[in-house]
Amino acid sequence: MALLGPLIVPVIIVAIGLFCLCARLNLVNTMTGIVLAHVVLAIAFVVGTTSPALAQVNLNLGKAARNLGATGAQAFHTIALPQIRPAAMSGALFAFITSLDEVVISSLISGGENTTLTKKMFSGLHDQVAPTIAAVSSPLTGVTVVLRLAMILLSRRGGERQAPGRSKNPRTVPDRAGGYAG
């Protein structure tokens, strides 16, 4: 439950707490401090998306692979990872988006040479509107549109697939008596 704190507590409170922690550890204006702050912020999203998938991993398959001679790493790579891959990718995507969007924590923790793209964009907007911001935001918008269109196309293509045991032809579906209609 403590890992989900950044989702519940307002961002400014998390930012002040992380700033105090980084100040005590002499990590303000360092890359280590920035990475630590963004990991703390993003861990809630990763835990939230991967926990249900990890709970559904069939451990017996891994044990069977180990009994058949696979090493622990091979069993994880061939058995567990394919089961949790969609959730892990979702968590990584949420973490990336959250980190990319976070300007409050970046403003307090980063500085000097160690700064983030988000902070540079925000300070650029604050000082003056520069063409750099449009140059950065255009590819981000383009990637977002392309990914969304890909998701729409994949979901339409996935909707055309039939569930196992179902047929498009109604004459091949068994009737109540166990025979086939038609």
Tab-separated table of N, CA and C in Angstrom:
chain	number	residue	atom	x	y	z
A	1	MET	N	0.818	-1.194	0.000
A	1	MET	CA	0.000	0.000	0.000
A	1	MET	C	0.864	1.262	0.000
A	2	ALA	N	2.020	1.193	0.653
A	2	ALA	CA	2.894	2.363	0.716
A	2	ALA	C	3.445	2.720	-0.660
A	3	LEU	N	3.572	1.731	-1.534
A	3	LEU	CA	4.084	2.006	-2.876
A	3	LEU	C	3.089	2.797	-3.714
A	4	LEU	N	1.824	2.757	-3.344
A	4	LEU	CA	0.806	3.481	-4.097
A	4	LEU	C	0.626	4.913	-3.605
A	5	GLY	N	1.440	5.342	-2.659
A	5	GLY	CA	1.353	6.690	-2.109
A	5	GLY	C	1.408	7.804	-3.138
A	6	PRO	N	2.316	7.749	-4.122
A	6	PRO	CA	2.358	8.837	-5.110
A	6	PRO	C	1.086	8.983	-5.929
A	7	LEU	N	0.241	7.951	-5.979
A	7	LEU	CA	-1.034	8.079	-6.688
A	7	LEU	C	-2.076	8.790	-5.838
A	8	ILE	N	-1.932	8.701	-4.528
A	8	ILE	CA	-2.941	9.243	-3.617
A	8	ILE	C	-2.574	10.648	-3.152
A	9	VAL	N	-1.309	10.843	-2.818
A	9	VAL	CA	-0.838	12.119	-2.277
A	9	VAL	C	-0.647	13.106	-3.428
A	10	PRO	N	-1.016	14.371	-3.226
A	10	PRO	CA	-0.794	15.367	-4.293
A	10	PRO	C	0.680	15.460	-4.686
A	11	VAL	N	0.919	15.758	-5.946
A	11	VAL	CA	2.275	15.754	-6.501
A	11	VAL	C	3.170	16.768	-5.804
A	12	ILE	N	2.637	17.900	-5.430
A	12	ILE	CA	3.471	18.923	-4.791
A	12	ILE	C	3.978	18.428	-3.438
A	13	ILE	N	3.173	17.652	-2.713
A	13	ILE	CA	3.601	17.104	-1.420
A	13	ILE	C	4.692	16.061	-1.640
A	14	VAL	N	4.501	15.206	-2.642
A	14	VAL	CA	5.531	14.212	-2.982
A	14	VAL	C	6.807	14.929	-3.395
A	15	ALA	N	6.693	15.989	-4.178
A	15	ALA	CA	7.861	16.729	-4.649
A	15	ALA	C	8.618	17.356	-3.483
A	16	ILE	N	7.905	17.940	-2.529
A	16	ILE	CA	8.571	18.555	-1.371
A	16	ILE	C	9.262	17.482	-0.534
A	17	GLY	N	8.586	16.352	-0.333
A	17	GLY	CA	9.199	15.258	0.414
A	17	GLY	C	10.446	14.720	-0.271
A	18	LEU	N	10.371	14.538	-1.586
A	18	LEU	CA	11.538	14.064	-2.328
A	18	LEU	C	12.662	15.095	-2.324
A	19	PHE	N	12.309	16.368	-2.371
A	19	PHE	CA	13.332	17.411	-2.312
A	19	PHE	C	14.052	17.379	-0.968
A	20	CYS	N	13.288	17.240	0.128
A	20	CYS	CA	13.916	17.161	1.457
A	20	CYS	C	14.826	15.937	1.560
A	21	LEU	N	14.370	14.807	1.031
A	21	LEU	CA	15.190	13.597	1.061
A	21	LEU	C	16.460	13.778	0.238
A	22	CYS	N	16.319	14.310	-0.955
A	22	CYS	CA	17.486	14.524	-1.813
A	22	CYS	C	18.436	15.566	-1.228
A	23	ALA	N	17.897	16.567	-0.532
A	23	ALA	CA	18.747	17.575	0.097
A	23	ALA	C	19.566	16.953	1.224
A	24	ARG	N	18.963	16.054	2.000
A	24	ARG	CA	19.705	15.381	3.080
A	24	ARG	C	20.785	14.458	2.526
A	25	LEU	N	20.511	13.847	1.375
A	25	LEU	CA	21.461	12.914	0.777
A	25	LEU	C	22.407	13.594	-0.211
A	26	ASN	N	22.350	14.920	-0.314
A	26	ASN	CA	23.153	15.703	-1.265
A	26	ASN	C	22.952	15.233	-2.700
A	27	LEU	N	21.701	14.998	-3.066
A	27	LEU	CA	21.375	14.537	-4.419
A	27	LEU	C	20.633	15.582	-5.243
A	28	VAL	N	20.462	16.787	-4.709
A	28	VAL	CA	19.797	17.845	-5.471
A	28	VAL	C	20.739	18.269	-6.594
A	29	ASN	N	20.193	18.496	-7.765
A	29	ASN	CA	20.930	18.878	-8.975
A	29	ASN	C	21.868	17.772	-9.465
A	30	THR	N	21.553	16.524	-9.139
A	30	THR	CA	22.343	15.408	-9.644
A	30	THR	C	21.439	14.479	-10.450
A	31	MET	N	22.045	13.743	-11.356
A	31	MET	CA	21.277	12.798	-12.159
A	31	MET	C	20.709	11.678	-11.285
A	32	THR	N	21.453	11.278	-10.265
A	32	THR	CA	20.978	10.239	-9.345
A	32	THR	C	19.710	10.690	-8.637
A	33	GLY	N	19.668	11.936	-8.219
A	33	GLY	CA	18.471	12.470	-7.558
A	33	GLY	C	17.276	12.515	-8.487
A	34	ILE	N	17.510	12.895	-9.726
A	34	ILE	CA	16.422	12.949	-10.707
A	34	ILE	C	15.877	11.545	-10.954
A	35	VAL	N	16.777	10.595	-11.162
A	35	VAL	CA	16.347	9.218	-11.423
A	35	VAL	C	15.605	8.663	-10.208
A	36	LEU	N	16.125	8.880	-9.018
A	36	LEU	CA	15.468	8.413	-7.795
A	36	LEU	C	14.064	8.997	-7.662
A	37	ALA	N	13.927	10.286	-7.905
A	37	ALA	CA	12.618	10.929	-7.792
A	37	ALA	C	11.623	10.364	-8.798
A	38	HIS	N	12.059	10.162	-10.026
A	38	HIS	CA	11.153	9.645	-11.050
A	38	HIS	C	10.813	8.177	-10.819
A	39	VAL	N	11.747	7.417	-10.265
A	39	VAL	CA	11.456	6.021	-9.921
A	39	VAL	C	10.407	5.961	-8.809
A	40	VAL	N	10.565	6.807	-7.799
A	40	VAL	CA	9.581	6.841	-6.709
A	40	VAL	C	8.208	7.211	-7.244
A	41	LEU	N	8.154	8.140	-8.158
A	41	LEU	CA	6.880	8.558	-8.730
A	41	LEU	C	6.269	7.472	-9.615
A	42	ALA	N	7.088	6.785	-10.393
A	42	ALA	CA	6.579	5.829	-11.371
A	42	ALA	C	6.334	4.436	-10.801
A	43	ILE	N	6.906	4.118	-9.648
A	43	ILE	CA	6.792	2.765	-9.112
A	43	ILE	C	5.335	2.403	-8.819
A	44	ALA	N	4.529	3.371	-8.467
A	44	ALA	CA	3.118	3.094	-8.195
A	44	ALA	C	2.399	2.588	-9.442
A	45	PHE	N	2.716	3.149	-10.571
A	45	PHE	CA	2.075	2.722	-11.815
A	45	PHE	C	2.546	1.330	-12.225
A	46	VAL	N	3.812	1.063	-12.035
A	46	VAL	CA	4.346	-0.250	-12.393
A	46	VAL	C	3.765	-1.332	-11.486
A	47	VAL	N	3.723	-1.068	-10.188
A	47	VAL	CA	3.162	-2.042	-9.246
A	47	VAL	C	1.675	-2.250	-9.521
A	48	GLY	N	0.975	-1.182	-9.802
A	48	GLY	CA	-0.463	-1.289	-10.061
A	48	GLY	C	-0.811	-2.100	-11.294
A	49	THR	N	0.021	-2.043	-12.299
A	49	THR	CA	-0.292	-2.782	-13.533
A	49	THR	C	0.286	-4.186	-13.554
A	50	THR	N	1.410	-4.402	-12.887
A	50	THR	CA	2.026	-5.731	-12.949
A	50	THR	C	1.591	-6.665	-11.835
A	51	SER	N	1.104	-6.157	-10.726
A	51	SER	CA	0.692	-7.033	-9.614
A	51	SER	C	-0.394	-8.031	-10.010
A	52	PRO	N	-1.458	-7.616	-10.685
A	52	PRO	CA	-2.459	-8.613	-11.084
A	52	PRO	C	-1.904	-9.677	-12.029
A	53	ALA	N	-1.010	-9.284	-12.916
A	53	ALA	CA	-0.428	-10.263	-13.834
A	53	ALA	C	0.488	-11.229	-13.090
A	54	LEU	N	1.247	-10.721	-12.134
A	54	LEU	CA	2.120	-11.595	-11.353
A	54	LEU	C	1.320	-12.569	-10.500
A	55	ALA	N	0.154	-12.141	-10.039
A	55	ALA	CA	-0.685	-13.027	-9.230
A	55	ALA	C	-1.246	-14.173	-10.056
A	56	GLN	N	-1.361	-13.999	-11.361
A	56	GLN	CA	-1.931	-15.034	-12.225
A	56	GLN	C	-0.889	-15.920	-12.893
A	57	VAL	N	0.397	-15.680	-12.627
A	57	VAL	CA	1.444	-16.508	-13.225
A	57	VAL	C	1.330	-17.926	-12.662
A	58	ASN	N	1.338	-18.884	-13.542
A	58	ASN	CA	1.246	-20.283	-13.147
A	58	ASN	C	2.645	-20.772	-12.772
A	59	LEU	N	2.905	-20.890	-11.478
A	59	LEU	CA	4.228	-21.298	-11.003
A	59	LEU	C	4.522	-22.759	-11.317
A	60	ASN	N	3.488	-23.556	-11.485
A	60	ASN	CA	3.703	-24.968	-11.808
A	60	ASN	C	4.384	-25.143	-13.162
A	61	LEU	N	4.123	-24.249	-14.097
A	61	LEU	CA	4.784	-24.333	-15.404
A	61	LEU	C	6.283	-24.082	-15.265
A	62	GLY	N	6.654	-23.148	-14.413
A	62	GLY	CA	8.068	-22.888	-14.174
A	62	GLY	C	8.749	-24.062	-13.490
A	63	LYS	N	8.036	-24.669	-12.536
A	63	LYS	CA	8.593	-25.851	-11.864
A	63	LYS	C	8.760	-26.994	-12.850
A	64	ALA	N	7.807	-27.168	-13.738
A	64	ALA	CA	7.909	-28.224	-14.748
A	64	ALA	C	9.091	-27.965	-15.680
A	65	ALA	N	9.296	-26.722	-16.058
A	65	ALA	CA	10.429	-26.392	-16.918
A	65	ALA	C	11.739	-26.673	-16.197
A	66	ARG	N	11.807	-26.347	-14.913
A	66	ARG	CA	13.016	-26.627	-14.133
A	66	ARG	C	13.254	-28.124	-14.023
A	67	ASN	N	12.190	-28.901	-13.843
A	67	ASN	CA	12.321	-30.359	-13.762
A	67	ASN	C	12.780	-30.961	-15.083
A	68	LEU	N	12.463	-30.286	-16.176
A	68	LEU	CA	12.862	-30.790	-17.492
A	68	LEU	C	14.242	-30.296	-17.914
A	69	GLY	N	14.946	-29.603	-17.009
A	69	GLY	CA	16.326	-29.231	-17.281
A	69	GLY	C	16.581	-27.769	-17.560
A	70	ALA	N	15.573	-26.928	-17.528
A	70	ALA	CA	15.795	-25.501	-17.779
A	70	ALA	C	16.396	-24.854	-16.537
A	71	THR	N	17.235	-23.871	-16.748
A	71	THR	CA	17.758	-23.101	-15.624
A	71	THR	C	16.669	-22.138	-15.148
A	72	GLY	N	16.914	-21.495	-14.030
A	72	GLY	CA	15.942	-20.534	-13.512
A	72	GLY	C	15.697	-19.385	-14.478
A	73	ALA	N	16.789	-18.901	-15.080
A	73	ALA	CA	16.662	-17.804	-16.038
A	73	ALA	C	15.912	-18.242	-17.292
A	74	GLN	N	16.186	-19.463	-17.753
A	74	GLN	CA	15.479	-19.967	-18.936
A	74	GLN	C	13.997	-20.165	-18.636
A	75	ALA	N	13.688	-20.689	-17.463
A	75	ALA	CA	12.288	-20.887	-17.088
A	75	ALA	C	11.563	-19.553	-16.991
A	76	PHE	N	12.230	-18.554	-16.408
A	76	PHE	CA	11.602	-17.234	-16.312
A	76	PHE	C	11.391	-16.646	-17.702
A	77	HIS	N	12.416	-16.725	-18.545
A	77	HIS	CA	12.347	-16.114	-19.873
A	77	HIS	C	11.309	-16.782	-20.773
A	78	THR	N	11.170	-18.105	-20.680
A	78	THR	CA	10.259	-18.807	-21.592
A	78	THR	C	8.871	-19.045	-21.010
A	79	ILE	N	8.739	-19.021	-19.692
A	79	ILE	CA	7.452	-19.334	-19.067
A	79	ILE	C	6.804	-18.098	-18.446
A	80	ALA	N	7.487	-17.466	-17.491
A	80	ALA	CA	6.869	-16.374	-16.733
A	80	ALA	C	6.804	-15.073	-17.532
A	81	LEU	N	7.871	-14.739	-18.212
A	81	LEU	CA	7.910	-13.456	-18.926
A	81	LEU	C	6.816	-13.317	-19.977
A	82	PRO	N	6.540	-14.336	-20.798
A	82	PRO	CA	5.422	-14.175	-21.738
A	82	PRO	C	4.071	-13.978	-21.050
A	83	GLN	N	3.929	-14.490	-19.840
A	83	GLN	CA	2.672	-14.319	-19.126
A	83	GLN	C	2.503	-12.905	-18.581
A	84	ILE	N	3.604	-12.258	-18.220
A	84	ILE	CA	3.513	-10.919	-17.634
A	84	ILE	C	3.928	-9.806	-18.593
A	85	ARG	N	4.342	-10.160	-19.798
A	85	ARG	CA	4.849	-9.151	-20.744
A	85	ARG	C	3.859	-8.013	-21.017
A	86	PRO	N	2.577	-8.275	-21.301
A	86	PRO	CA	1.677	-7.138	-21.554
A	86	PRO	C	1.553	-6.198	-20.360
A	87	ALA	N	1.483	-6.754	-19.158
A	87	ALA	CA	1.369	-5.909	-17.970
A	87	ALA	C	2.662	-5.139	-17.723
A	88	ALA	N	3.802	-5.784	-17.940
A	88	ALA	CA	5.078	-5.097	-17.751
A	88	ALA	C	5.249	-3.973	-18.771
A	89	MET	N	4.829	-4.213	-19.993
A	89	MET	CA	4.913	-3.162	-21.008
A	89	MET	C	3.968	-2.012	-20.679
A	90	SER	N	2.787	-2.315	-20.181
A	90	SER	CA	1.854	-1.268	-19.771
A	90	SER	C	2.427	-0.453	-18.624
A	91	GLY	N	3.007	-1.133	-17.646
A	91	GLY	CA	3.631	-0.424	-16.533
A	91	GLY	C	4.767	0.464	-16.983
A	92	ALA	N	5.585	-0.034	-17.908
A	92	ALA	CA	6.686	0.769	-18.426
A	92	ALA	C	6.175	1.988	-19.182
A	93	LEU	N	5.107	1.799	-19.946
A	93	LEU	CA	4.529	2.922	-20.685
A	93	LEU	C	3.942	3.968	-19.739
A	94	PHE	N	3.219	3.517	-18.715
A	94	PHE	CA	2.677	4.453	-17.719
A	94	PHE	C	3.802	5.186	-16.995
A	95	ALA	N	4.865	4.466	-16.642
A	95	ALA	CA	5.990	5.092	-15.954
A	95	ALA	C	6.653	6.135	-16.843
A	96	PHE	N	6.831	5.810	-18.120
A	96	PHE	CA	7.448	6.759	-19.044
A	96	PHE	C	6.587	8.010	-19.207
A	97	ILE	N	5.296	7.817	-19.395
A	97	ILE	CA	4.405	8.963	-19.583
A	97	ILE	C	4.369	9.833	-18.331
A	98	THR	N	4.307	9.196	-17.168
A	98	THR	CA	4.292	9.950	-15.913
A	98	THR	C	5.583	10.731	-15.737
A	99	SER	N	6.704	10.090	-16.018
A	99	SER	CA	7.996	10.763	-15.882
A	99	SER	C	8.136	11.903	-16.877
A	100	LEU	N	7.649	11.683	-18.089
A	100	LEU	CA	7.738	12.723	-19.104
A	100	LEU	C	6.849	13.920	-18.758
A	101	ASP	N	5.756	13.657	-18.079
A	101	ASP	CA	4.791	14.707	-17.759
A	101	ASP	C	5.151	15.477	-16.490
A	102	GLU	N	6.021	14.946	-15.673
A	102	GLU	CA	6.257	15.527	-14.357
A	102	GLU	C	7.208	16.707	-14.405
A	103	VAL	N	6.664	17.893	-14.180
A	103	VAL	CA	7.486	19.100	-14.194
A	103	VAL	C	7.716	19.622	-12.778
A	104	VAL	N	6.829	19.333	-11.852
A	104	VAL	CA	6.962	19.857	-10.491
A	104	VAL	C	8.173	19.236	-9.799
A	105	ILE	N	8.262	17.915	-9.829
A	105	ILE	CA	9.393	17.244	-9.182
A	105	ILE	C	10.695	17.614	-9.893
A	106	SER	N	10.654	17.682	-11.206
A	106	SER	CA	11.859	18.043	-11.953
A	106	SER	C	12.321	19.451	-11.623
A	107	SER	N	11.385	20.352	-11.379
A	107	SER	CA	11.752	21.731	-11.055
A	107	SER	C	12.458	21.824	-9.710
A	108	LEU	N	12.053	20.984	-8.763
A	108	LEU	CA	12.668	21.048	-7.440
A	108	LEU	C	13.987	20.278	-7.362
A	109	ILE	N	14.106	19.184	-8.064
A	109	ILE	CA	15.260	18.296	-7.881
A	109	ILE	C	16.368	18.575	-8.897
A	110	SER	N	15.997	18.899	-10.140
A	110	SER	CA	17.030	19.047	-11.168
A	110	SER	C	17.479	20.494	-11.277
A	111	GLY	N	18.640	20.643	-11.852
A	111	GLY	CA	19.167	21.988	-12.062
A	111	GLY	C	20.543	21.921	-12.693
A	112	GLY	N	20.990	23.041	-13.204
A	112	GLY	CA	22.306	23.094	-13.827
A	112	GLY	C	22.359	22.241	-15.078
A	113	GLU	N	23.413	21.448	-15.185
A	113	GLU	CA	23.560	20.570	-16.343
A	113	GLU	C	22.584	19.403	-16.294
A	114	ASN	N	22.205	19.003	-15.097
A	114	ASN	CA	21.308	17.864	-14.918
A	114	ASN	C	19.873	18.348	-14.849
A	115	THR	N	19.238	18.411	-15.976
A	115	THR	CA	17.850	18.839	-16.034
A	115	THR	C	17.099	17.918	-16.993
A	116	THR	N	15.781	18.029	-16.973
A	116	THR	CA	14.958	17.175	-17.819
A	116	THR	C	14.370	17.975	-18.969
A	117	LEU	N	13.928	17.251	-19.975
A	117	LEU	CA	13.298	17.881	-21.138
A	117	LEU	C	12.050	18.654	-20.720
A	118	THR	N	11.288	18.077	-19.816
A	118	THR	CA	10.057	18.726	-19.362
A	118	THR	C	10.349	20.053	-18.686
A	119	LYS	N	11.384	20.080	-17.848
A	119	LYS	CA	11.735	21.334	-17.168
A	119	LYS	C	12.223	22.374	-18.170
A	120	LYS	N	13.013	21.949	-19.156
A	120	LYS	CA	13.486	22.894	-20.174
A	120	LYS	C	12.317	23.462	-20.969
A	121	MET	N	11.363	22.594	-21.306
A	121	MET	CA	10.196	23.072	-22.052
A	121	MET	C	9.381	24.046	-21.214
A	122	PHE	N	9.175	23.727	-19.947
A	122	PHE	CA	8.386	24.594	-19.076
A	122	PHE	C	9.067	25.939	-18.873
A	123	SER	N	10.357	25.922	-18.626
A	123	SER	CA	11.064	27.193	-18.447
A	123	SER	C	11.117	27.969	-19.764
A	124	GLY	N	11.180	27.258	-20.878
A	124	GLY	CA	11.146	27.944	-22.174
A	124	GLY	C	9.815	28.630	-22.417
A	125	LEU	N	8.730	27.995	-21.996
A	125	LEU	CA	7.413	28.626	-22.118
A	125	LEU	C	7.274	29.800	-21.173
A	126	HIS	N	7.893	29.699	-20.029
A	126	HIS	CA	7.792	30.756	-19.029
A	126	HIS	C	8.550	32.003	-19.484
A	127	ASP	N	9.718	31.807	-20.072
A	127	ASP	CA	10.533	32.936	-20.507
A	127	ASP	C	10.019	33.524	-21.816
A	128	GLN	N	9.898	32.683	-22.821
A	128	GLN	CA	9.432	33.111	-24.136
A	128	GLN	C	9.039	31.875	-24.929
A	129	VAL	N	8.221	32.069	-25.935
A	129	VAL	CA	7.830	30.954	-26.784
A	129	VAL	C	8.925	30.770	-27.827
A	130	ALA	N	9.588	29.636	-27.737
A	130	ALA	CA	10.714	29.368	-28.631
A	130	ALA	C	10.316	28.276	-29.624
A	131	PRO	N	10.920	28.271	-30.795
A	131	PRO	CA	10.602	27.220	-31.762
A	131	PRO	C	11.061	25.839	-31.313
A	132	THR	N	11.935	25.786	-30.324
A	132	THR	CA	12.399	24.498	-29.809
A	132	THR	C	11.240	23.703	-29.220
A	133	ILE	N	10.334	24.378	-28.552
A	133	ILE	CA	9.200	23.695	-27.930
A	133	ILE	C	8.306	23.080	-28.999
A	134	ALA	N	8.075	23.804	-30.071
A	134	ALA	CA	7.287	23.239	-31.169
A	134	ALA	C	8.029	22.084	-31.828
A	135	ALA	N	9.341	22.194	-31.924
A	135	ALA	CA	10.135	21.125	-32.529
A	135	ALA	C	10.107	19.858	-31.679
A	136	VAL	N	10.027	19.989	-30.379
A	136	VAL	CA	9.962	18.825	-29.500
A	136	VAL	C	8.550	18.279	-29.423
A	137	SER	N	7.572	19.145	-29.377
A	137	SER	CA	6.192	18.683	-29.202
A	137	SER	C	5.609	18.063	-30.467
A	138	SER	N	6.081	18.464	-31.621
A	138	SER	CA	5.549	17.887	-32.858
A	138	SER	C	5.830	16.393	-32.984
A	139	PRO	N	7.071	15.924	-32.774
A	139	PRO	CA	7.284	14.472	-32.827
A	139	PRO	C	6.524	13.718	-31.736
A	140	LEU	N	6.412	14.315	-30.555
A	140	LEU	CA	5.656	13.662	-29.490
A	140	LEU	C	4.190	13.505	-29.878
A	141	THR	N	3.630	14.534	-30.476
A	141	THR	CA	2.247	14.452	-30.933
A	141	THR	C	2.119	13.443	-32.070
A	142	GLY	N	3.065	13.444	-32.988
A	142	GLY	CA	3.038	12.490	-34.097
A	142	GLY	C	3.123	11.047	-33.623
A	143	VAL	N	4.006	10.776	-32.683
A	143	VAL	CA	4.134	9.418	-32.142
A	143	VAL	C	2.845	9.004	-31.449
A	144	THR	N	2.228	9.929	-30.725
A	144	THR	CA	0.974	9.631	-30.042
A	144	THR	C	-0.121	9.279	-31.043
A	145	VAL	N	-0.226	10.043	-32.107
A	145	VAL	CA	-1.253	9.780	-33.122
A	145	VAL	C	-0.999	8.444	-33.810
A	146	VAL	N	0.247	8.157	-34.145
A	146	VAL	CA	0.574	6.888	-34.814
A	146	VAL	C	0.273	5.708	-33.893
A	147	LEU	N	0.648	5.805	-32.626
A	147	LEU	CA	0.360	4.721	-31.688
A	147	LEU	C	-1.140	4.524	-31.505
A	148	ARG	N	-1.873	5.602	-31.434
A	148	ARG	CA	-3.332	5.486	-31.277
A	148	ARG	C	-3.953	4.835	-32.509
A	149	LEU	N	-3.541	5.227	-33.698
A	149	LEU	CA	-4.060	4.608	-34.914
A	149	LEU	C	-3.695	3.125	-34.979
A	150	ALA	N	-2.488	2.790	-34.553
A	150	ALA	CA	-2.086	1.381	-34.529
A	150	ALA	C	-2.958	0.587	-33.561
A	151	MET	N	-3.264	1.179	-32.415
A	151	MET	CA	-4.136	0.494	-31.453
A	151	MET	C	-5.530	0.285	-32.026
A	152	ILE	N	-6.040	1.277	-32.723
A	152	ILE	CA	-7.373	1.154	-33.327
A	152	ILE	C	-7.367	0.053	-34.379
A	153	LEU	N	-6.356	0.039	-35.236
A	153	LEU	CA	-6.279	-0.990	-36.275
A	153	LEU	C	-6.113	-2.381	-35.678
A	154	LEU	N	-5.288	-2.509	-34.661
A	154	LEU	CA	-5.097	-3.817	-34.030
A	154	LEU	C	-6.356	-4.290	-33.315
A	155	SER	N	-7.088	-3.372	-32.703
A	155	SER	CA	-8.312	-3.787	-32.010
A	155	SER	C	-9.387	-4.199	-33.017
A	156	ARG	N	-9.437	-3.552	-34.161
A	156	ARG	CA	-10.396	-3.961	-35.197
A	156	ARG	C	-10.021	-5.321	-35.767
A	157	ARG	N	-8.736	-5.529	-35.991
A	157	ARG	CA	-8.290	-6.807	-36.513
A	157	ARG	C	-8.490	-7.914	-35.483
A	158	GLY	N	-8.294	-7.604	-34.223
A	158	GLY	CA	-8.507	-8.587	-33.169
A	158	GLY	C	-9.976	-8.921	-32.995
A	159	GLY	N	-10.869	-7.984	-33.312
A	159	GLY	CA	-12.302	-8.225	-33.210
A	159	GLY	C	-12.816	-9.171	-34.270
A	160	GLU	N	-12.067	-9.306	-35.369
A	160	GLU	CA	-12.490	-10.214	-36.432
A	160	GLU	C	-12.195	-11.663	-36.093
A	161	ARG	N	-11.272	-11.897	-35.152
A	161	ARG	CA	-10.940	-13.262	-34.773
A	161	ARG	C	-12.092	-13.874	-33.993
A	162	GLN	N	-12.257	-15.159	-34.136
A	162	GLN	CA	-13.304	-15.869	-33.422
A	162	GLN	C	-12.740	-16.484	-32.164
A	163	ALA	N	-13.591	-16.594	-31.162
A	163	ALA	CA	-13.195	-17.260	-29.932
A	163	ALA	C	-13.021	-18.746	-30.213
A	164	PRO	N	-12.154	-19.437	-29.473
A	164	PRO	CA	-11.967	-20.869	-29.697
A	164	PRO	C	-13.277	-21.631	-29.526
A	165	GLY	N	-13.527	-22.553	-30.418
A	165	GLY	CA	-14.741	-23.360	-30.330
A	165	GLY	C	-15.934	-22.741	-31.022
A	166	ARG	N	-15.801	-21.548	-31.527
A	166	ARG	CA	-16.908	-20.884	-32.215
A	166	ARG	C	-16.655	-20.898	-33.703
A	167	SER	N	-17.710	-20.951	-34.444
A	167	SER	CA	-17.587	-20.966	-35.896
A	167	SER	C	-18.466	-19.876	-36.470
A	168	LYS	N	-18.055	-19.311	-37.597
A	168	LYS	CA	-18.863	-18.301	-38.258
A	168	LYS	C	-20.062	-18.928	-38.961
A	169	ASN	N	-19.943	-20.190	-39.329
A	169	ASN	CA	-21.001	-20.881	-40.036
A	169	ASN	C	-21.986	-21.465	-39.018
A	170	PRO	N	-23.254	-21.005	-38.997
A	170	PRO	CA	-24.193	-21.492	-37.984
A	170	PRO	C	-24.566	-22.960	-38.177
A	171	ARG	N	-24.353	-23.519	-39.361
A	171	ARG	CA	-24.716	-24.920	-39.580
A	171	ARG	C	-23.731	-25.883	-38.933
A	172	THR	N	-22.550	-25.391	-38.560
A	172	THR	CA	-21.571	-26.276	-37.940
A	172	THR	C	-21.609	-26.205	-36.422
A	173	VAL	N	-22.570	-25.470	-35.875
A	173	VAL	CA	-22.706	-25.361	-34.429
A	173	VAL	C	-23.587	-26.498	-33.933
A	174	PRO	N	-23.166	-27.236	-32.902
A	174	PRO	CA	-24.010	-28.336	-32.422
A	174	PRO	C	-25.306	-27.807	-31.831
A	175	ASP	N	-26.391	-28.563	-32.067
A	175	ASP	CA	-27.657	-28.189	-31.460
A	175	ASP	C	-27.768	-28.822	-30.086
A	176	ARG	N	-28.913	-28.645	-29.418
A	176	ARG	CA	-29.080	-29.142	-28.053
A	176	ARG	C	-29.013	-30.665	-27.957
A	177	ALA	N	-29.381	-31.340	-28.978
A	177	ALA	CA	-29.387	-32.805	-28.939
A	177	ALA	C	-28.009	-33.389	-29.218
A	178	GLY	N	-27.024	-32.559	-29.496
A	178	GLY	CA	-25.684	-33.049	-29.751
A	178	GLY	C	-25.390	-33.213	-31.234
A	179	GLY	N	-26.397	-33.107	-32.077
A	179	GLY	CA	-26.183	-33.190	-33.529
A	179	GLY	C	-25.862	-31.820	-34.085
A	180	TYR	N	-25.664	-31.746	-35.371
A	180	TYR	CA	-25.363	-30.474	-36.002
A	180	TYR	C	-26.571	-29.983	-36.770
A	181	ALA	N	-26.814	-28.681	-36.684
A	181	ALA	CA	-27.953	-28.070	-37.384
A	181	ALA	C	-27.675	-28.083	-38.876
A	182	GLY	N	-28.733	-28.192	-39.636
A	182	GLY	CA	-28.539	-28.065	-41.067
A	182	GLY	C	-28.898	-29.227	-41.795
